[in-house]
Amino acid sequence: MTINKEMLIEDVKKIPGLLLGFLICAYGIAQIKVLNFGMAPWDTLVLGIVSKTGLEFGKVTQIMGFIIILFSITIKIYPGIGTILNMTFVGFFVDLISKFNIVLSPENYFLKILVLFYALIVLNYGLYRYLRFGLGAGPRDGLMVGLVQITGLSVKYVRTGLESVVLLVGFLLGGTVGLGTVIATLSGGYVLDKIFSWKNFDPKTTCQRKLSDYVIINKSKIQVKS
């Protein structure tokens, strides 16, 4: 068993572009967060679990990401370099952007709605930016892409359905739901679908690199005893 060094080196060169995609995603997330207009669907679920377990928000987020990866593996959606880096850097970038306060924070209710749509566009463009490198999706995005490929449905239906279920479960567990949460849940999939169409990116056919792709098994060295 050896490592496919050529493939690994080729993919490592894509990491700066991958990180830029994560940074764009993080800006969209930080912008939604500062509006105080309602949590994102997955964060609503995390808050619901926190209210029932007493665990810290960050710890629940990490545990949930790990559980999503395990579930994804059962339906043959495997993690890649992008999956690991997504879990590491998106949260770091969100904290960094929030620290320097480089987001819009309008007080007017109507302006908040406009900025929310702006943030959704930024977030979903960032998602496209990093998925196009094919190095593996973050746990939640990977599950979404995998379900698109399994069901053959459009991303606007799969993501909207998936996040609606997540939101409902989070709400039943005691998570916070605001108008922004509902808007993001019902429109996020449509925004992403439009961006994919604009960039001619088809999630049904995208092939994301798996960590196991870097491993070459030399069958000539495997001896079968009779």
PDB file of C-alpha atoms in Angstrom:
ATOM      1  CA  MET A   1       0.000   0.000   0.000  1.00  0.00           C
ATOM      2  CA  THR A   2       1.450   3.353  -1.077  1.00  0.00           C
ATOM      3  CA  ILE A   3       0.363   6.985  -1.288  1.00  0.00           C
ATOM      4  CA  ASN A   4      -0.520   8.469  -4.681  1.00  0.00           C
ATOM      5  CA  LYS A   5       1.889  11.398  -4.332  1.00  0.00           C
ATOM      6  CA  GLU A   6       1.066  12.955  -7.701  1.00  0.00           C
ATOM      7  CA  MET A   7      -2.639  13.155  -6.886  1.00  0.00           C
ATOM      8  CA  LEU A   8      -1.909  14.456  -3.385  1.00  0.00           C
ATOM      9  CA  ILE A   9       0.454  17.180  -4.649  1.00  0.00           C
ATOM     10  CA  GLU A  10      -2.064  18.183  -7.336  1.00  0.00           C
ATOM     11  CA  ASP A  11      -4.810  18.546  -4.718  1.00  0.00           C
ATOM     12  CA  VAL A  12      -2.628  20.372  -2.194  1.00  0.00           C
ATOM     13  CA  LYS A  13      -2.138  23.077  -4.838  1.00  0.00           C
ATOM     14  CA  LYS A  14      -5.922  23.623  -4.804  1.00  0.00           C
ATOM     15  CA  ILE A  15      -6.077  24.263  -1.054  1.00  0.00           C
ATOM     16  CA  PRO A  16      -5.627  28.090  -1.266  1.00  0.00           C
ATOM     17  CA  GLY A  17      -8.684  28.277  -3.554  1.00  0.00           C
ATOM     18  CA  LEU A  18     -10.533  25.930  -1.218  1.00  0.00           C
ATOM     19  CA  LEU A  19      -9.753  28.160   1.765  1.00  0.00           C
ATOM     20  CA  LEU A  20     -10.995  31.201  -0.163  1.00  0.00           C
ATOM     21  CA  GLY A  21     -14.307  29.399  -0.657  1.00  0.00           C
ATOM     22  CA  PHE A  22     -14.462  28.696   3.089  1.00  0.00           C
ATOM     23  CA  LEU A  23     -13.708  32.348   3.826  1.00  0.00           C
ATOM     24  CA  ILE A  24     -16.587  33.478   1.595  1.00  0.00           C
ATOM     25  CA  CYS A  25     -18.905  30.963   3.311  1.00  0.00           C
ATOM     26  CA  ALA A  26     -17.753  32.228   6.698  1.00  0.00           C
ATOM     27  CA  TYR A  27     -18.496  35.830   5.751  1.00  0.00           C
ATOM     28  CA  GLY A  28     -22.054  34.865   4.814  1.00  0.00           C
ATOM     29  CA  ILE A  29     -22.485  32.968   8.094  1.00  0.00           C
ATOM     30  CA  ALA A  30     -21.050  35.844  10.145  1.00  0.00           C
ATOM     31  CA  GLN A  31     -23.342  38.288   8.344  1.00  0.00           C
ATOM     32  CA  ILE A  32     -26.420  36.197   9.158  1.00  0.00           C
ATOM     33  CA  LYS A  33     -25.253  35.820  12.749  1.00  0.00           C
ATOM     34  CA  VAL A  34     -24.836  39.564  13.400  1.00  0.00           C
ATOM     35  CA  LEU A  35     -28.375  40.348  12.187  1.00  0.00           C
ATOM     36  CA  ASN A  36     -29.897  38.655  15.277  1.00  0.00           C
ATOM     37  CA  PHE A  37     -32.726  37.682  12.997  1.00  0.00           C
ATOM     38  CA  GLY A  38     -32.910  34.001  13.803  1.00  0.00           C
ATOM     39  CA  MET A  39     -30.395  31.141  13.743  1.00  0.00           C
ATOM     40  CA  ALA A  40     -29.653  28.982  10.717  1.00  0.00           C
ATOM     41  CA  PRO A  41     -31.599  25.657  10.660  1.00  0.00           C
ATOM     42  CA  TRP A  42     -28.644  23.510  11.745  1.00  0.00           C
ATOM     43  CA  ASP A  43     -27.783  25.971  14.530  1.00  0.00           C
ATOM     44  CA  THR A  44     -31.403  25.804  15.712  1.00  0.00           C
ATOM     45  CA  LEU A  45     -30.977  22.043  16.018  1.00  0.00           C
ATOM     46  CA  VAL A  46     -27.695  22.507  17.905  1.00  0.00           C
ATOM     47  CA  LEU A  47     -29.391  24.937  20.321  1.00  0.00           C
ATOM     48  CA  GLY A  48     -32.218  22.446  20.854  1.00  0.00           C
ATOM     49  CA  ILE A  49     -29.727  19.703  21.731  1.00  0.00           C
ATOM     50  CA  VAL A  50     -27.843  22.112  24.021  1.00  0.00           C
ATOM     51  CA  SER A  51     -31.084  22.912  25.881  1.00  0.00           C
ATOM     52  CA  LYS A  52     -31.723  19.198  26.452  1.00  0.00           C
ATOM     53  CA  THR A  53     -28.189  18.052  27.262  1.00  0.00           C
ATOM     54  CA  GLY A  54     -26.480  21.057  28.819  1.00  0.00           C
ATOM     55  CA  LEU A  55     -23.434  20.576  26.579  1.00  0.00           C
ATOM     56  CA  GLU A  56     -21.597  23.573  25.096  1.00  0.00           C
ATOM     57  CA  PHE A  57     -22.700  24.894  21.689  1.00  0.00           C
ATOM     58  CA  GLY A  58     -19.300  24.318  20.060  1.00  0.00           C
ATOM     59  CA  LYS A  59     -19.011  20.793  21.419  1.00  0.00           C
ATOM     60  CA  VAL A  60     -22.471  19.849  20.133  1.00  0.00           C
ATOM     61  CA  THR A  61     -21.565  21.303  16.708  1.00  0.00           C
ATOM     62  CA  GLN A  62     -18.433  19.133  16.567  1.00  0.00           C
ATOM     63  CA  ILE A  63     -20.292  16.014  17.695  1.00  0.00           C
ATOM     64  CA  MET A  64     -23.041  16.647  15.148  1.00  0.00           C
ATOM     65  CA  GLY A  65     -20.488  17.051  12.343  1.00  0.00           C
ATOM     66  CA  PHE A  66     -18.918  13.725  13.304  1.00  0.00           C
ATOM     67  CA  ILE A  67     -22.322  11.987  13.438  1.00  0.00           C
ATOM     68  CA  ILE A  68     -23.276  13.397  10.017  1.00  0.00           C
ATOM     69  CA  ILE A  69     -20.015  12.055   8.559  1.00  0.00           C
ATOM     70  CA  LEU A  70     -20.693   8.596  10.043  1.00  0.00           C
ATOM     71  CA  PHE A  71     -24.248   8.601   8.667  1.00  0.00           C
ATOM     72  CA  SER A  72     -23.005   9.806   5.277  1.00  0.00           C
ATOM     73  CA  ILE A  73     -20.538   6.909   5.112  1.00  0.00           C
ATOM     74  CA  THR A  74     -23.451   4.468   5.506  1.00  0.00           C
ATOM     75  CA  ILE A  75     -24.933   5.844   2.264  1.00  0.00           C
ATOM     76  CA  LYS A  76     -21.521   5.820   0.554  1.00  0.00           C
ATOM     77  CA  ILE A  77     -20.694   9.523   0.940  1.00  0.00           C
ATOM     78  CA  TYR A  78     -17.080   9.598   2.084  1.00  0.00           C
ATOM     79  CA  PRO A  79     -15.003  12.457   3.584  1.00  0.00           C
ATOM     80  CA  GLY A  80     -12.134  14.118   1.741  1.00  0.00           C
ATOM     81  CA  ILE A  81      -9.504  16.760   2.453  1.00  0.00           C
ATOM     82  CA  GLY A  82     -12.177  19.416   1.956  1.00  0.00           C
ATOM     83  CA  THR A  83     -14.351  17.799   4.645  1.00  0.00           C
ATOM     84  CA  ILE A  84     -11.592  17.987   7.253  1.00  0.00           C
ATOM     85  CA  LEU A  85     -10.535  21.525   6.309  1.00  0.00           C
ATOM     86  CA  ASN A  86     -14.163  22.677   6.283  1.00  0.00           C
ATOM     87  CA  MET A  87     -14.659  21.502   9.864  1.00  0.00           C
ATOM     88  CA  THR A  88     -11.406  23.216  10.866  1.00  0.00           C
ATOM     89  CA  PHE A  89     -11.460  26.558   9.076  1.00  0.00           C
ATOM     90  CA  VAL A  90     -15.049  27.743   8.546  1.00  0.00           C
ATOM     91  CA  GLY A  91     -15.664  28.263  12.258  1.00  0.00           C
ATOM     92  CA  PHE A  92     -12.239  29.886  12.645  1.00  0.00           C
ATOM     93  CA  PHE A  93     -12.976  32.316   9.802  1.00  0.00           C
ATOM     94  CA  VAL A  94     -16.427  33.148  11.238  1.00  0.00           C
ATOM     95  CA  ASP A  95     -14.842  34.061  14.575  1.00  0.00           C
ATOM     96  CA  LEU A  96     -12.146  36.113  12.822  1.00  0.00           C
ATOM     97  CA  ILE A  97     -14.649  38.071  10.730  1.00  0.00           C
ATOM     98  CA  SER A  98     -16.858  38.668  13.774  1.00  0.00           C
ATOM     99  CA  LYS A  99     -13.862  39.923  15.748  1.00  0.00           C
ATOM    100  CA  PHE A 100     -12.994  42.576  13.159  1.00  0.00           C
ATOM    101  CA  ASN A 101     -16.681  43.514  12.710  1.00  0.00           C
ATOM    102  CA  ILE A 102     -16.572  43.804   8.904  1.00  0.00           C
ATOM    103  CA  VAL A 103     -20.233  42.945   8.397  1.00  0.00           C
ATOM    104  CA  LEU A 104     -23.366  45.031   7.913  1.00  0.00           C
ATOM    105  CA  SER A 105     -25.616  45.516  10.951  1.00  0.00           C
ATOM    106  CA  PRO A 106     -28.704  47.539   9.968  1.00  0.00           C
ATOM    107  CA  GLU A 107     -31.354  48.393  12.562  1.00  0.00           C
ATOM    108  CA  ASN A 108     -34.207  48.795  10.078  1.00  0.00           C
ATOM    109  CA  TYR A 109     -36.328  45.630   9.796  1.00  0.00           C
ATOM    110  CA  PHE A 110     -36.703  45.849   6.004  1.00  0.00           C
ATOM    111  CA  LEU A 111     -32.967  46.392   5.551  1.00  0.00           C
ATOM    112  CA  LYS A 112     -32.300  43.344   7.720  1.00  0.00           C
ATOM    113  CA  ILE A 113     -34.301  41.217   5.287  1.00  0.00           C
ATOM    114  CA  LEU A 114     -32.359  42.627   2.314  1.00  0.00           C
ATOM    115  CA  VAL A 115     -29.028  42.004   4.061  1.00  0.00           C
ATOM    116  CA  LEU A 116     -30.148  38.480   4.935  1.00  0.00           C
ATOM    117  CA  PHE A 117     -30.680  37.683   1.243  1.00  0.00           C
ATOM    118  CA  TYR A 118     -27.313  39.277   0.471  1.00  0.00           C
ATOM    119  CA  ALA A 119     -25.717  37.011   3.113  1.00  0.00           C
ATOM    120  CA  LEU A 120     -27.455  33.935   1.670  1.00  0.00           C
ATOM    121  CA  ILE A 121     -26.079  34.743  -1.775  1.00  0.00           C
ATOM    122  CA  VAL A 122     -22.559  35.179  -0.373  1.00  0.00           C
ATOM    123  CA  LEU A 123     -22.775  31.984   1.695  1.00  0.00           C
ATOM    124  CA  ASN A 124     -24.037  29.861  -1.169  1.00  0.00           C
ATOM    125  CA  TYR A 125     -21.551  31.337  -3.636  1.00  0.00           C
ATOM    126  CA  GLY A 126     -18.801  30.350  -1.217  1.00  0.00           C
ATOM    127  CA  LEU A 127     -20.259  26.856  -1.094  1.00  0.00           C
ATOM    128  CA  TYR A 128     -20.043  26.613  -4.879  1.00  0.00           C
ATOM    129  CA  ARG A 129     -16.511  28.057  -4.839  1.00  0.00           C
ATOM    130  CA  TYR A 130     -15.161  25.292  -2.646  1.00  0.00           C
ATOM    131  CA  LEU A 131     -17.238  22.409  -4.041  1.00  0.00           C
ATOM    132  CA  ARG A 132     -15.967  23.051  -7.564  1.00  0.00           C
ATOM    133  CA  PHE A 133     -12.475  21.927  -6.514  1.00  0.00           C
ATOM    134  CA  GLY A 134     -13.846  18.431  -5.866  1.00  0.00           C
ATOM    135  CA  LEU A 135     -11.792  17.858  -2.708  1.00  0.00           C
ATOM    136  CA  GLY A 136     -14.725  16.791  -0.542  1.00  0.00           C
ATOM    137  CA  ALA A 137     -17.615  18.680   1.038  1.00  0.00           C
ATOM    138  CA  GLY A 138     -18.220  19.684   4.630  1.00  0.00           C
ATOM    139  CA  PRO A 139     -20.405  17.248   6.619  1.00  0.00           C
ATOM    140  CA  ARG A 140     -23.719  19.058   5.984  1.00  0.00           C
ATOM    141  CA  ASP A 141     -22.940  20.010   2.384  1.00  0.00           C
ATOM    142  CA  GLY A 142     -21.664  16.515   1.647  1.00  0.00           C
ATOM    143  CA  LEU A 143     -24.897  15.013   2.942  1.00  0.00           C
ATOM    144  CA  MET A 144     -26.885  17.428   0.764  1.00  0.00           C
ATOM    145  CA  VAL A 145     -24.872  16.641  -2.386  1.00  0.00           C
ATOM    146  CA  GLY A 146     -25.058  12.927  -1.651  1.00  0.00           C
ATOM    147  CA  LEU A 147     -28.846  13.048  -1.292  1.00  0.00           C
ATOM    148  CA  VAL A 148     -29.100  15.002  -4.574  1.00  0.00           C
ATOM    149  CA  GLN A 149     -27.145  12.237  -6.313  1.00  0.00           C
ATOM    150  CA  ILE A 150     -29.117   9.426  -4.642  1.00  0.00           C
ATOM    151  CA  THR A 151     -32.588  10.891  -5.248  1.00  0.00           C
ATOM    152  CA  GLY A 152     -31.917  12.630  -8.570  1.00  0.00           C
ATOM    153  CA  LEU A 153     -33.887  15.637  -7.301  1.00  0.00           C
ATOM    154  CA  SER A 154     -32.856  19.265  -7.724  1.00  0.00           C
ATOM    155  CA  VAL A 155     -30.706  20.778  -4.981  1.00  0.00           C
ATOM    156  CA  LYS A 156     -33.419  23.349  -4.295  1.00  0.00           C
ATOM    157  CA  TYR A 157     -35.801  20.574  -3.212  1.00  0.00           C
ATOM    158  CA  VAL A 158     -33.258  18.416  -1.395  1.00  0.00           C
ATOM    159  CA  ARG A 159     -31.707  21.240   0.607  1.00  0.00           C
ATOM    160  CA  THR A 160     -35.054  22.860   1.418  1.00  0.00           C
ATOM    161  CA  GLY A 161     -36.498  19.512   2.525  1.00  0.00           C
ATOM    162  CA  LEU A 162     -33.416  18.548   4.539  1.00  0.00           C
ATOM    163  CA  GLU A 163     -33.159  21.883   6.345  1.00  0.00           C
ATOM    164  CA  SER A 164     -36.923  21.987   6.974  1.00  0.00           C
ATOM    165  CA  VAL A 165     -36.689  18.649   8.800  1.00  0.00           C
ATOM    166  CA  VAL A 166     -33.631  19.855  10.718  1.00  0.00           C
ATOM    167  CA  LEU A 167     -35.440  23.070  11.673  1.00  0.00           C
ATOM    168  CA  LEU A 168     -38.556  21.207  12.834  1.00  0.00           C
ATOM    169  CA  VAL A 169     -36.544  18.821  15.016  1.00  0.00           C
ATOM    170  CA  GLY A 170     -34.521  21.724  16.436  1.00  0.00           C
ATOM    171  CA  PHE A 171     -37.701  23.661  17.226  1.00  0.00           C
ATOM    172  CA  LEU A 172     -39.297  20.652  18.949  1.00  0.00           C
ATOM    173  CA  LEU A 173     -36.151  20.271  21.057  1.00  0.00           C
ATOM    174  CA  GLY A 174     -36.369  23.906  22.153  1.00  0.00           C
ATOM    175  CA  GLY A 175     -34.122  25.652  19.621  1.00  0.00           C
ATOM    176  CA  THR A 176     -34.639  29.328  18.767  1.00  0.00           C
ATOM    177  CA  VAL A 177     -36.534  30.125  15.561  1.00  0.00           C
ATOM    178  CA  GLY A 178     -36.881  33.606  14.071  1.00  0.00           C
ATOM    179  CA  LEU A 179     -38.142  35.088  10.822  1.00  0.00           C
ATOM    180  CA  GLY A 180     -34.604  34.933   9.446  1.00  0.00           C
ATOM    181  CA  THR A 181     -34.486  31.207  10.208  1.00  0.00           C
ATOM    182  CA  VAL A 182     -37.635  30.581   8.196  1.00  0.00           C
ATOM    183  CA  ILE A 183     -36.453  32.754   5.289  1.00  0.00           C
ATOM    184  CA  ALA A 184     -33.057  31.029   5.189  1.00  0.00           C
ATOM    185  CA  THR A 185     -34.641  27.574   5.335  1.00  0.00           C
ATOM    186  CA  LEU A 186     -37.164  28.161   2.568  1.00  0.00           C
ATOM    187  CA  SER A 187     -34.966  30.208   0.209  1.00  0.00           C
ATOM    188  CA  GLY A 188     -31.419  28.889   0.739  1.00  0.00           C
ATOM    189  CA  GLY A 189     -31.888  25.915  -1.584  1.00  0.00           C
ATOM    190  CA  TYR A 190     -33.319  28.094  -4.351  1.00  0.00           C
ATOM    191  CA  VAL A 191     -30.446  30.585  -4.054  1.00  0.00           C
ATOM    192  CA  LEU A 192     -27.903  27.752  -4.247  1.00  0.00           C
ATOM    193  CA  ASP A 193     -29.690  26.199  -7.232  1.00  0.00           C
ATOM    194  CA  LYS A 194     -29.540  29.527  -9.120  1.00  0.00           C
ATOM    195  CA  ILE A 195     -25.818  29.878  -8.387  1.00  0.00           C
ATOM    196  CA  PHE A 196     -25.148  26.306  -9.543  1.00  0.00           C
ATOM    197  CA  SER A 197     -27.100  26.986 -12.755  1.00  0.00           C
ATOM    198  CA  TRP A 198     -25.264  30.279 -13.326  1.00  0.00           C
ATOM    199  CA  LYS A 199     -21.894  28.541 -12.961  1.00  0.00           C
ATOM    200  CA  ASN A 200     -22.937  25.366 -14.842  1.00  0.00           C
ATOM    201  CA  PHE A 201     -22.157  23.240 -11.788  1.00  0.00           C
ATOM    202  CA  ASP A 202     -24.175  20.031 -11.588  1.00  0.00           C
ATOM    203  CA  PRO A 203     -24.260  18.500  -8.074  1.00  0.00           C
ATOM    204  CA  LYS A 204     -25.745  15.313  -9.552  1.00  0.00           C
ATOM    205  CA  THR A 205     -22.550  14.541 -11.455  1.00  0.00           C
ATOM    206  CA  THR A 206     -19.861  16.180  -9.319  1.00  0.00           C
ATOM    207  CA  CYS A 207     -17.186  13.749  -8.153  1.00  0.00           C
ATOM    208  CA  GLN A 208     -15.685  14.712  -4.808  1.00  0.00           C
ATOM    209  CA  ARG A 209     -12.290  13.256  -3.893  1.00  0.00           C
ATOM    210  CA  LYS A 210     -12.233  10.807  -0.979  1.00  0.00           C
ATOM    211  CA  LEU A 211      -9.351  10.373   1.463  1.00  0.00           C
ATOM    212  CA  SER A 212      -9.069   6.750   0.342  1.00  0.00           C
ATOM    213  CA  ASP A 213      -8.384   7.891  -3.247  1.00  0.00           C
ATOM    214  CA  TYR A 214      -4.832   8.783  -2.210  1.00  0.00           C
ATOM    215  CA  VAL A 215      -4.081   5.200  -1.209  1.00  0.00           C
ATOM    216  CA  ILE A 216      -2.817   2.746  -3.820  1.00  0.00           C
ATOM    217  CA  ILE A 217      -3.051  -0.930  -2.957  1.00  0.00           C
ATOM    218  CA  ASN A 218      -0.377  -2.909  -4.755  1.00  0.00           C
ATOM    219  CA  LYS A 219      -2.221  -6.129  -5.560  1.00  0.00           C
ATOM    220  CA  SER A 220       0.923  -7.768  -6.920  1.00  0.00           C
ATOM    221  CA  LYS A 221       2.288  -7.897  -3.374  1.00  0.00           C
ATOM    222  CA  ILE A 222      -0.779  -9.579  -1.950  1.00  0.00           C
ATOM    223  CA  GLN A 223      -0.189 -13.298  -1.719  1.00  0.00           C
ATOM    224  CA  VAL A 224      -3.105 -15.675  -1.401  1.00  0.00           C
ATOM    225  CA  LYS A 225      -2.333 -18.834   0.530  1.00  0.00           C
ATOM    226  CA  SER A 226      -3.905 -21.997  -0.789  1.00  0.00           C
TER     227      SER A 226
END
